[in-house]
mmCIF file with all atom_site columns, C-alpha atoms in Angstrom:
data_model
loop_
_atom_site.group_PDB
_atom_site.id
_atom_site.type_symbol
_atom_site.label_atom_id
_atom_site.label_alt_id
_atom_site.label_comp_id
_atom_site.label_asym_id
_atom_site.label_entity_id
_atom_site.label_seq_id
_atom_site.pdbx_PDB_ins_code
_atom_site.Cartn_x
_atom_site.Cartn_y
_atom_site.Cartn_z
_atom_site.occupancy
_atom_site.B_iso_or_equiv
_atom_site.pdbx_formal_charge
_atom_site.auth_seq_id
_atom_site.auth_comp_id
_atom_site.auth_asym_id
_atom_site.auth_atom_id
_atom_site.pdbx_PDB_model_num
ATOM 1   C CA . UNK B 1 1   ? 0.008   -0.065 0.020   1.00 0.00 ? 1158 UNK B CA 1
ATOM 2   C CA . UNK B 1 2   ? 1.466   3.422  -1.156  1.00 0.00 ? 1159 UNK B CA 1
ATOM 3   C CA . UNK B 1 3   ? 0.546   6.298  0.969   1.00 0.00 ? 1160 UNK B CA 1
ATOM 4   C CA . UNK B 1 4   ? 1.563   9.745  1.582   1.00 0.00 ? 1161 UNK B CA 1
ATOM 5   C CA . UNK B 1 5   ? 0.446   11.691 4.575   1.00 0.00 ? 1162 UNK B CA 1
ATOM 6   C CA . UNK B 1 6   ? 1.083   15.321 5.069   1.00 0.00 ? 1163 UNK B CA 1
ATOM 7   C CA . UNK B 1 7   ? 1.240   17.166 8.269   1.00 0.00 ? 1164 UNK B CA 1
ATOM 8   C CA . UNK B 1 8   ? 2.131   20.271 10.093  1.00 0.00 ? 1165 UNK B CA 1
ATOM 9   C CA . UNK B 1 9   ? -0.172  22.772 8.607   1.00 0.00 ? 1166 UNK B CA 1
ATOM 10  C CA . UNK B 1 10  ? -2.259  25.191 10.594  1.00 0.00 ? 1167 UNK B CA 1
ATOM 11  C CA . UNK B 1 11  ? -2.867  28.959 11.276  1.00 0.00 ? 1168 UNK B CA 1
ATOM 12  C CA . UNK B 1 12  ? 0.029   31.258 11.313  1.00 0.00 ? 1169 UNK B CA 1
ATOM 13  C CA . UNK B 1 13  ? 0.462   34.924 11.252  1.00 0.00 ? 1170 UNK B CA 1
ATOM 14  C CA . UNK B 1 14  ? 2.196   36.803 8.549   1.00 0.00 ? 1171 UNK B CA 1
ATOM 15  C CA . UNK B 1 15  ? 6.049   36.543 8.916   1.00 0.00 ? 1172 UNK B CA 1
ATOM 16  C CA . UNK B 1 16  ? 5.660   33.298 10.776  1.00 0.00 ? 1173 UNK B CA 1
ATOM 17  C CA . UNK B 1 17  ? 7.283   29.733 10.002  1.00 0.00 ? 1174 UNK B CA 1
ATOM 18  C CA . UNK B 1 18  ? 5.858   26.368 9.440   1.00 0.00 ? 1175 UNK B CA 1
ATOM 19  C CA . UNK B 1 19  ? 7.346   23.056 8.600   1.00 0.00 ? 1176 UNK B CA 1
ATOM 20  C CA . UNK B 1 20  ? 5.494   20.501 6.868   1.00 0.00 ? 1177 UNK B CA 1
ATOM 21  C CA . UNK B 1 21  ? 6.132   16.852 6.751   1.00 0.00 ? 1178 UNK B CA 1
ATOM 22  C CA . UNK B 1 22  ? 5.261   14.204 4.152   1.00 0.00 ? 1179 UNK B CA 1
ATOM 23  C CA . UNK B 1 23  ? 5.420   10.592 5.393   1.00 0.00 ? 1180 UNK B CA 1
ATOM 24  C CA . UNK B 1 24  ? 5.534   7.754  2.984   1.00 0.00 ? 1181 UNK B CA 1
ATOM 25  C CA . UNK B 1 25  ? 4.651   4.429  3.723   1.00 0.00 ? 1182 UNK B CA 1
ATOM 26  C CA . UNK B 1 26  ? 4.514   1.289  1.485   1.00 0.00 ? 1183 UNK B CA 1
ATOM 27  C CA . UNK B 1 27  ? 7.382   2.437  -0.577  1.00 0.00 ? 1184 UNK B CA 1
ATOM 28  C CA . UNK B 1 28  ? 10.723  4.220  -0.263  1.00 0.00 ? 1185 UNK B CA 1
ATOM 29  C CA . UNK B 1 29  ? 11.078  7.624  -1.186  1.00 0.00 ? 1186 UNK B CA 1
ATOM 30  C CA . UNK B 1 30  ? 14.771  6.861  -2.260  1.00 0.00 ? 1187 UNK B CA 1
ATOM 31  C CA . UNK B 1 31  ? 13.974  6.503  -6.015  1.00 0.00 ? 1188 UNK B CA 1
ATOM 32  C CA . UNK B 1 32  ? 11.290  9.146  -6.245  1.00 0.00 ? 1189 UNK B CA 1
ATOM 33  C CA . UNK B 1 33  ? 11.560  12.932 -6.806  1.00 0.00 ? 1190 UNK B CA 1
ATOM 34  C CA . UNK B 1 34  ? 9.345   14.954 -4.385  1.00 0.00 ? 1191 UNK B CA 1
ATOM 35  C CA . UNK B 1 35  ? 7.168   18.052 -5.139  1.00 0.00 ? 1192 UNK B CA 1
ATOM 36  C CA . UNK B 1 36  ? 5.226   20.058 -3.084  1.00 0.00 ? 1193 UNK B CA 1
ATOM 37  C CA . UNK B 1 37  ? 2.088   21.847 -4.682  1.00 0.00 ? 1194 UNK B CA 1
ATOM 38  C CA . UNK B 1 38  ? -0.361  24.029 -3.178  1.00 0.00 ? 1195 UNK B CA 1
ATOM 39  C CA . UNK B 1 39  ? -3.970  25.235 -4.317  1.00 0.00 ? 1196 UNK B CA 1
ATOM 40  C CA . UNK B 1 40  ? -5.691  28.173 -3.140  1.00 0.00 ? 1197 UNK B CA 1
ATOM 41  C CA . UNK B 1 41  ? -9.584  28.458 -3.543  1.00 0.00 ? 1198 UNK B CA 1
ATOM 42  C CA . UNK B 1 42  ? -10.107 29.539 -7.124  1.00 0.00 ? 1199 UNK B CA 1
ATOM 43  C CA . UNK B 1 43  ? -6.541  29.230 -8.088  1.00 0.00 ? 1200 UNK B CA 1
ATOM 44  C CA . UNK B 1 44  ? -4.723  26.690 -10.193 1.00 0.00 ? 1201 UNK B CA 1
ATOM 45  C CA . UNK B 1 45  ? -2.523  24.398 -8.430  1.00 0.00 ? 1202 UNK B CA 1
ATOM 46  C CA . UNK B 1 46  ? 1.165   25.632 -8.335  1.00 0.00 ? 1203 UNK B CA 1
ATOM 47  C CA . UNK B 1 47  ? 4.438   23.988 -7.487  1.00 0.00 ? 1204 UNK B CA 1
ATOM 48  C CA . UNK B 1 48  ? 6.177   25.410 -4.662  1.00 0.00 ? 1205 UNK B CA 1
ATOM 49  C CA . UNK B 1 49  ? 9.201   23.077 -4.448  1.00 0.00 ? 1206 UNK B CA 1
ATOM 50  C CA . UNK B 1 50  ? 10.792  19.897 -5.713  1.00 0.00 ? 1207 UNK B CA 1
ATOM 51  C CA . UNK B 1 51  ? 13.838  17.752 -4.982  1.00 0.00 ? 1208 UNK B CA 1
ATOM 52  C CA . UNK B 1 52  ? 15.391  15.167 -7.152  1.00 0.00 ? 1209 UNK B CA 1
ATOM 53  C CA . UNK B 1 53  ? 15.395  11.480 -6.285  1.00 0.00 ? 1210 UNK B CA 1
ATOM 54  C CA . UNK B 1 54  ? 19.183  10.677 -6.521  1.00 0.00 ? 1211 UNK B CA 1
ATOM 55  C CA . UNK B 1 55  ? 21.122  14.053 -6.114  1.00 0.00 ? 1212 UNK B CA 1
ATOM 56  C CA . UNK B 1 56  ? 19.237  16.544 -3.976  1.00 0.00 ? 1213 UNK B CA 1
ATOM 57  C CA . UNK B 1 57  ? 18.779  19.219 -6.700  1.00 0.00 ? 1214 UNK B CA 1
ATOM 58  C CA . UNK B 1 58  ? 15.807  21.531 -5.906  1.00 0.00 ? 1215 UNK B CA 1
ATOM 59  C CA . UNK B 1 59  ? 13.667  23.978 -7.753  1.00 0.00 ? 1216 UNK B CA 1
ATOM 60  C CA . UNK B 1 60  ? 11.404  26.734 -6.461  1.00 0.00 ? 1217 UNK B CA 1
ATOM 61  C CA . UNK B 1 61  ? 9.471   29.283 -8.069  1.00 0.00 ? 1218 UNK B CA 1
ATOM 62  C CA . UNK B 1 62  ? 10.253  32.910 -7.804  1.00 0.00 ? 1219 UNK B CA 1
ATOM 63  C CA . UNK B 1 63  ? 7.258   33.381 -5.520  1.00 0.00 ? 1220 UNK B CA 1
ATOM 64  C CA . UNK B 1 64  ? 8.751   31.208 -2.621  1.00 0.00 ? 1221 UNK B CA 1
ATOM 65  C CA . UNK B 1 65  ? 12.475  31.267 -3.365  1.00 0.00 ? 1222 UNK B CA 1
ATOM 66  C CA . UNK B 1 66  ? 14.390  32.270 -0.427  1.00 0.00 ? 1223 UNK B CA 1
ATOM 67  C CA . UNK B 1 67  ? 11.551  31.513 1.918   1.00 0.00 ? 1224 UNK B CA 1
ATOM 68  C CA . UNK B 1 68  ? 10.705  27.788 1.239   1.00 0.00 ? 1225 UNK B CA 1
ATOM 69  C CA . UNK B 1 69  ? 13.019  24.848 1.422   1.00 0.00 ? 1226 UNK B CA 1
ATOM 70  C CA . UNK B 1 70  ? 12.461  21.307 0.642   1.00 0.00 ? 1227 UNK B CA 1
ATOM 71  C CA . UNK B 1 71  ? 14.380  18.588 2.059   1.00 0.00 ? 1228 UNK B CA 1
ATOM 72  C CA . UNK B 1 72  ? 14.261  14.579 2.382   1.00 0.00 ? 1229 UNK B CA 1
ATOM 73  C CA . UNK B 1 73  ? 15.297  12.270 5.039   1.00 0.00 ? 1230 UNK B CA 1
ATOM 74  C CA . UNK B 1 74  ? 15.328  8.948  3.222   1.00 0.00 ? 1231 UNK B CA 1
ATOM 75  C CA . UNK B 1 75  ? 16.083  7.183  6.642   1.00 0.00 ? 1232 UNK B CA 1
ATOM 76  C CA . UNK B 1 76  ? 13.071  8.394  7.924   1.00 0.00 ? 1233 UNK B CA 1
ATOM 77  C CA . UNK B 1 77  ? 11.108  7.997  4.700   1.00 0.00 ? 1234 UNK B CA 1
ATOM 78  C CA . UNK B 1 78  ? 9.932   11.587 5.005   1.00 0.00 ? 1235 UNK B CA 1
ATOM 79  C CA . UNK B 1 79  ? 9.914   14.790 2.928   1.00 0.00 ? 1236 UNK B CA 1
ATOM 80  C CA . UNK B 1 80  ? 9.773   18.367 4.469   1.00 0.00 ? 1237 UNK B CA 1
ATOM 81  C CA . UNK B 1 81  ? 8.836   21.849 3.237   1.00 0.00 ? 1238 UNK B CA 1
ATOM 82  C CA . UNK B 1 82  ? 10.033  24.533 5.781   1.00 0.00 ? 1239 UNK B CA 1
ATOM 83  C CA . UNK B 1 83  ? 8.258   27.702 5.053   1.00 0.00 ? 1240 UNK B CA 1
ATOM 84  C CA . UNK B 1 84  ? 9.222   31.104 6.659   1.00 0.00 ? 1241 UNK B CA 1
ATOM 85  C CA . UNK B 1 85  ? 8.236   34.810 6.311   1.00 0.00 ? 1242 UNK B CA 1
ATOM 86  C CA . UNK B 1 86  ? 4.985   33.383 5.488   1.00 0.00 ? 1243 UNK B CA 1
ATOM 87  C CA . UNK B 1 87  ? 2.348   35.631 3.546   1.00 0.00 ? 1244 UNK B CA 1
ATOM 88  C CA . UNK B 1 88  ? -1.441  35.580 3.425   1.00 0.00 ? 1245 UNK B CA 1
ATOM 89  C CA . UNK B 1 89  ? -0.837  34.642 -0.349  1.00 0.00 ? 1246 UNK B CA 1
ATOM 90  C CA . UNK B 1 90  ? 0.594   31.565 0.878   1.00 0.00 ? 1247 UNK B CA 1
ATOM 91  C CA . UNK B 1 91  ? -2.531  30.395 2.409   1.00 0.00 ? 1248 UNK B CA 1
ATOM 92  C CA . UNK B 1 92  ? -3.827  27.256 0.569   1.00 0.00 ? 1249 UNK B CA 1
ATOM 93  C CA . UNK B 1 93  ? -3.698  23.558 0.832   1.00 0.00 ? 1250 UNK B CA 1
ATOM 94  C CA . UNK B 1 94  ? -0.122  22.019 0.584   1.00 0.00 ? 1251 UNK B CA 1
ATOM 95  C CA . UNK B 1 95  ? -0.014  18.676 -1.175  1.00 0.00 ? 1252 UNK B CA 1
ATOM 96  C CA . UNK B 1 96  ? 3.211   16.427 -1.361  1.00 0.00 ? 1253 UNK B CA 1
ATOM 97  C CA . UNK B 1 97  ? 3.675   14.211 -4.271  1.00 0.00 ? 1254 UNK B CA 1
ATOM 98  C CA . UNK B 1 98  ? 6.247   11.747 -5.652  1.00 0.00 ? 1255 UNK B CA 1
ATOM 99  C CA . UNK B 1 99  ? 7.392   11.243 -9.401  1.00 0.00 ? 1256 UNK B CA 1
ATOM 100 C CA . UNK B 1 100 ? 8.591   7.627  -10.207 1.00 0.00 ? 1257 UNK B CA 1
ATOM 101 C CA . UNK B 1 101 ? 10.445  8.665  -13.399 1.00 0.00 ? 1258 UNK B CA 1
ATOM 102 C CA . UNK B 1 102 ? 14.176  9.229  -12.637 1.00 0.00 ? 1259 UNK B CA 1
ATOM 103 C CA . UNK B 1 103 ? 15.561  12.466 -13.555 1.00 0.00 ? 1260 UNK B CA 1
ATOM 104 C CA . UNK B 1 104 ? 19.170  13.338 -13.431 1.00 0.00 ? 1261 UNK B CA 1
ATOM 105 C CA . UNK B 1 105 ? 20.018  16.729 -12.297 1.00 0.00 ? 1262 UNK B CA 1
ATOM 106 C CA . UNK B 1 106 ? 16.784  18.430 -12.319 1.00 0.00 ? 1263 UNK B CA 1
ATOM 107 C CA . UNK B 1 107 ? 13.192  18.017 -11.020 1.00 0.00 ? 1264 UNK B CA 1
ATOM 108 C CA . UNK B 1 108 ? 10.152  20.056 -12.544 1.00 0.00 ? 1265 UNK B CA 1
ATOM 109 C CA . UNK B 1 109 ? 7.263   21.896 -10.836 1.00 0.00 ? 1266 UNK B CA 1
ATOM 110 C CA . UNK B 1 110 ? 4.702   20.442 -13.213 1.00 0.00 ? 1267 UNK B CA 1
ATOM 111 C CA . UNK B 1 111 ? 1.806   18.672 -11.215 1.00 0.00 ? 1268 UNK B CA 1
ATOM 112 C CA . UNK B 1 112 ? 0.804   16.316 -14.336 1.00 0.00 ? 1269 UNK B CA 1
ATOM 113 C CA . UNK B 1 113 ? 4.181   14.320 -14.148 1.00 0.00 ? 1270 UNK B CA 1
ATOM 114 C CA . UNK B 1 114 ? 3.842   13.378 -10.390 1.00 0.00 ? 1271 UNK B CA 1
ATOM 115 C CA . UNK B 1 115 ? 2.455   9.989  -9.799  1.00 0.00 ? 1272 UNK B CA 1
ATOM 116 C CA . UNK B 1 116 ? 1.205   9.597  -6.401  1.00 0.00 ? 1273 UNK B CA 1
ATOM 117 C CA . UNK B 1 117 ? -0.373  12.343 -3.952  1.00 0.00 ? 1274 UNK B CA 1
ATOM 118 C CA . UNK B 1 118 ? -1.078  12.856 -0.455  1.00 0.00 ? 1275 UNK B CA 1
ATOM 119 C CA . UNK B 1 119 ? -4.462  14.504 0.700   1.00 0.00 ? 1276 UNK B CA 1
ATOM 120 C CA . UNK B 1 120 ? -3.089  17.679 1.666   1.00 0.00 ? 1277 UNK B CA 1
ATOM 121 C CA . UNK B 1 121 ? -2.794  19.985 4.662   1.00 0.00 ? 1278 UNK B CA 1
ATOM 122 C CA . UNK B 1 122 ? -4.165  23.523 5.083   1.00 0.00 ? 1279 UNK B CA 1
ATOM 123 C CA . UNK B 1 123 ? -1.864  26.229 5.678   1.00 0.00 ? 1280 UNK B CA 1
ATOM 124 C CA . UNK B 1 124 ? -3.773  29.763 6.566   1.00 0.00 ? 1281 UNK B CA 1
ATOM 125 C CA . UNK B 1 125 ? -1.587  32.816 7.121   1.00 0.00 ? 1282 UNK B CA 1
ATOM 126 C CA . UNK B 1 126 ? -3.677  35.409 8.590   1.00 0.00 ? 1283 UNK B CA 1
ATOM 127 C CA . UNK B 1 127 ? -3.376  38.015 11.531  1.00 0.00 ? 1284 UNK B CA 1
#
């Protein structure tokens, strides 16, 4: 049984920080690229971070670059998204996903290429 479970979301004030976790079970993250995506009401899903399966190369869009950091801990079979300096526009449901295709040197922030998804965790940035 393959499963991804996000956790760590919640309500945070602007400028605050949150650390999201994505725990994998039923498979090993070692051979998968990991992506974090978010979707706000009325908006399209957008990628906010990804990390490659083999060399830990990462990618971020300009909207979160310098504020968000993706990491993986293969020993714990868990991925993380550290978010800092949060802004109201970061409010969304955040999803982790994995891509089975092995890419060398890069990952891509395109949701259609990811194979398995978690259920999401709500992040609300508000004062």
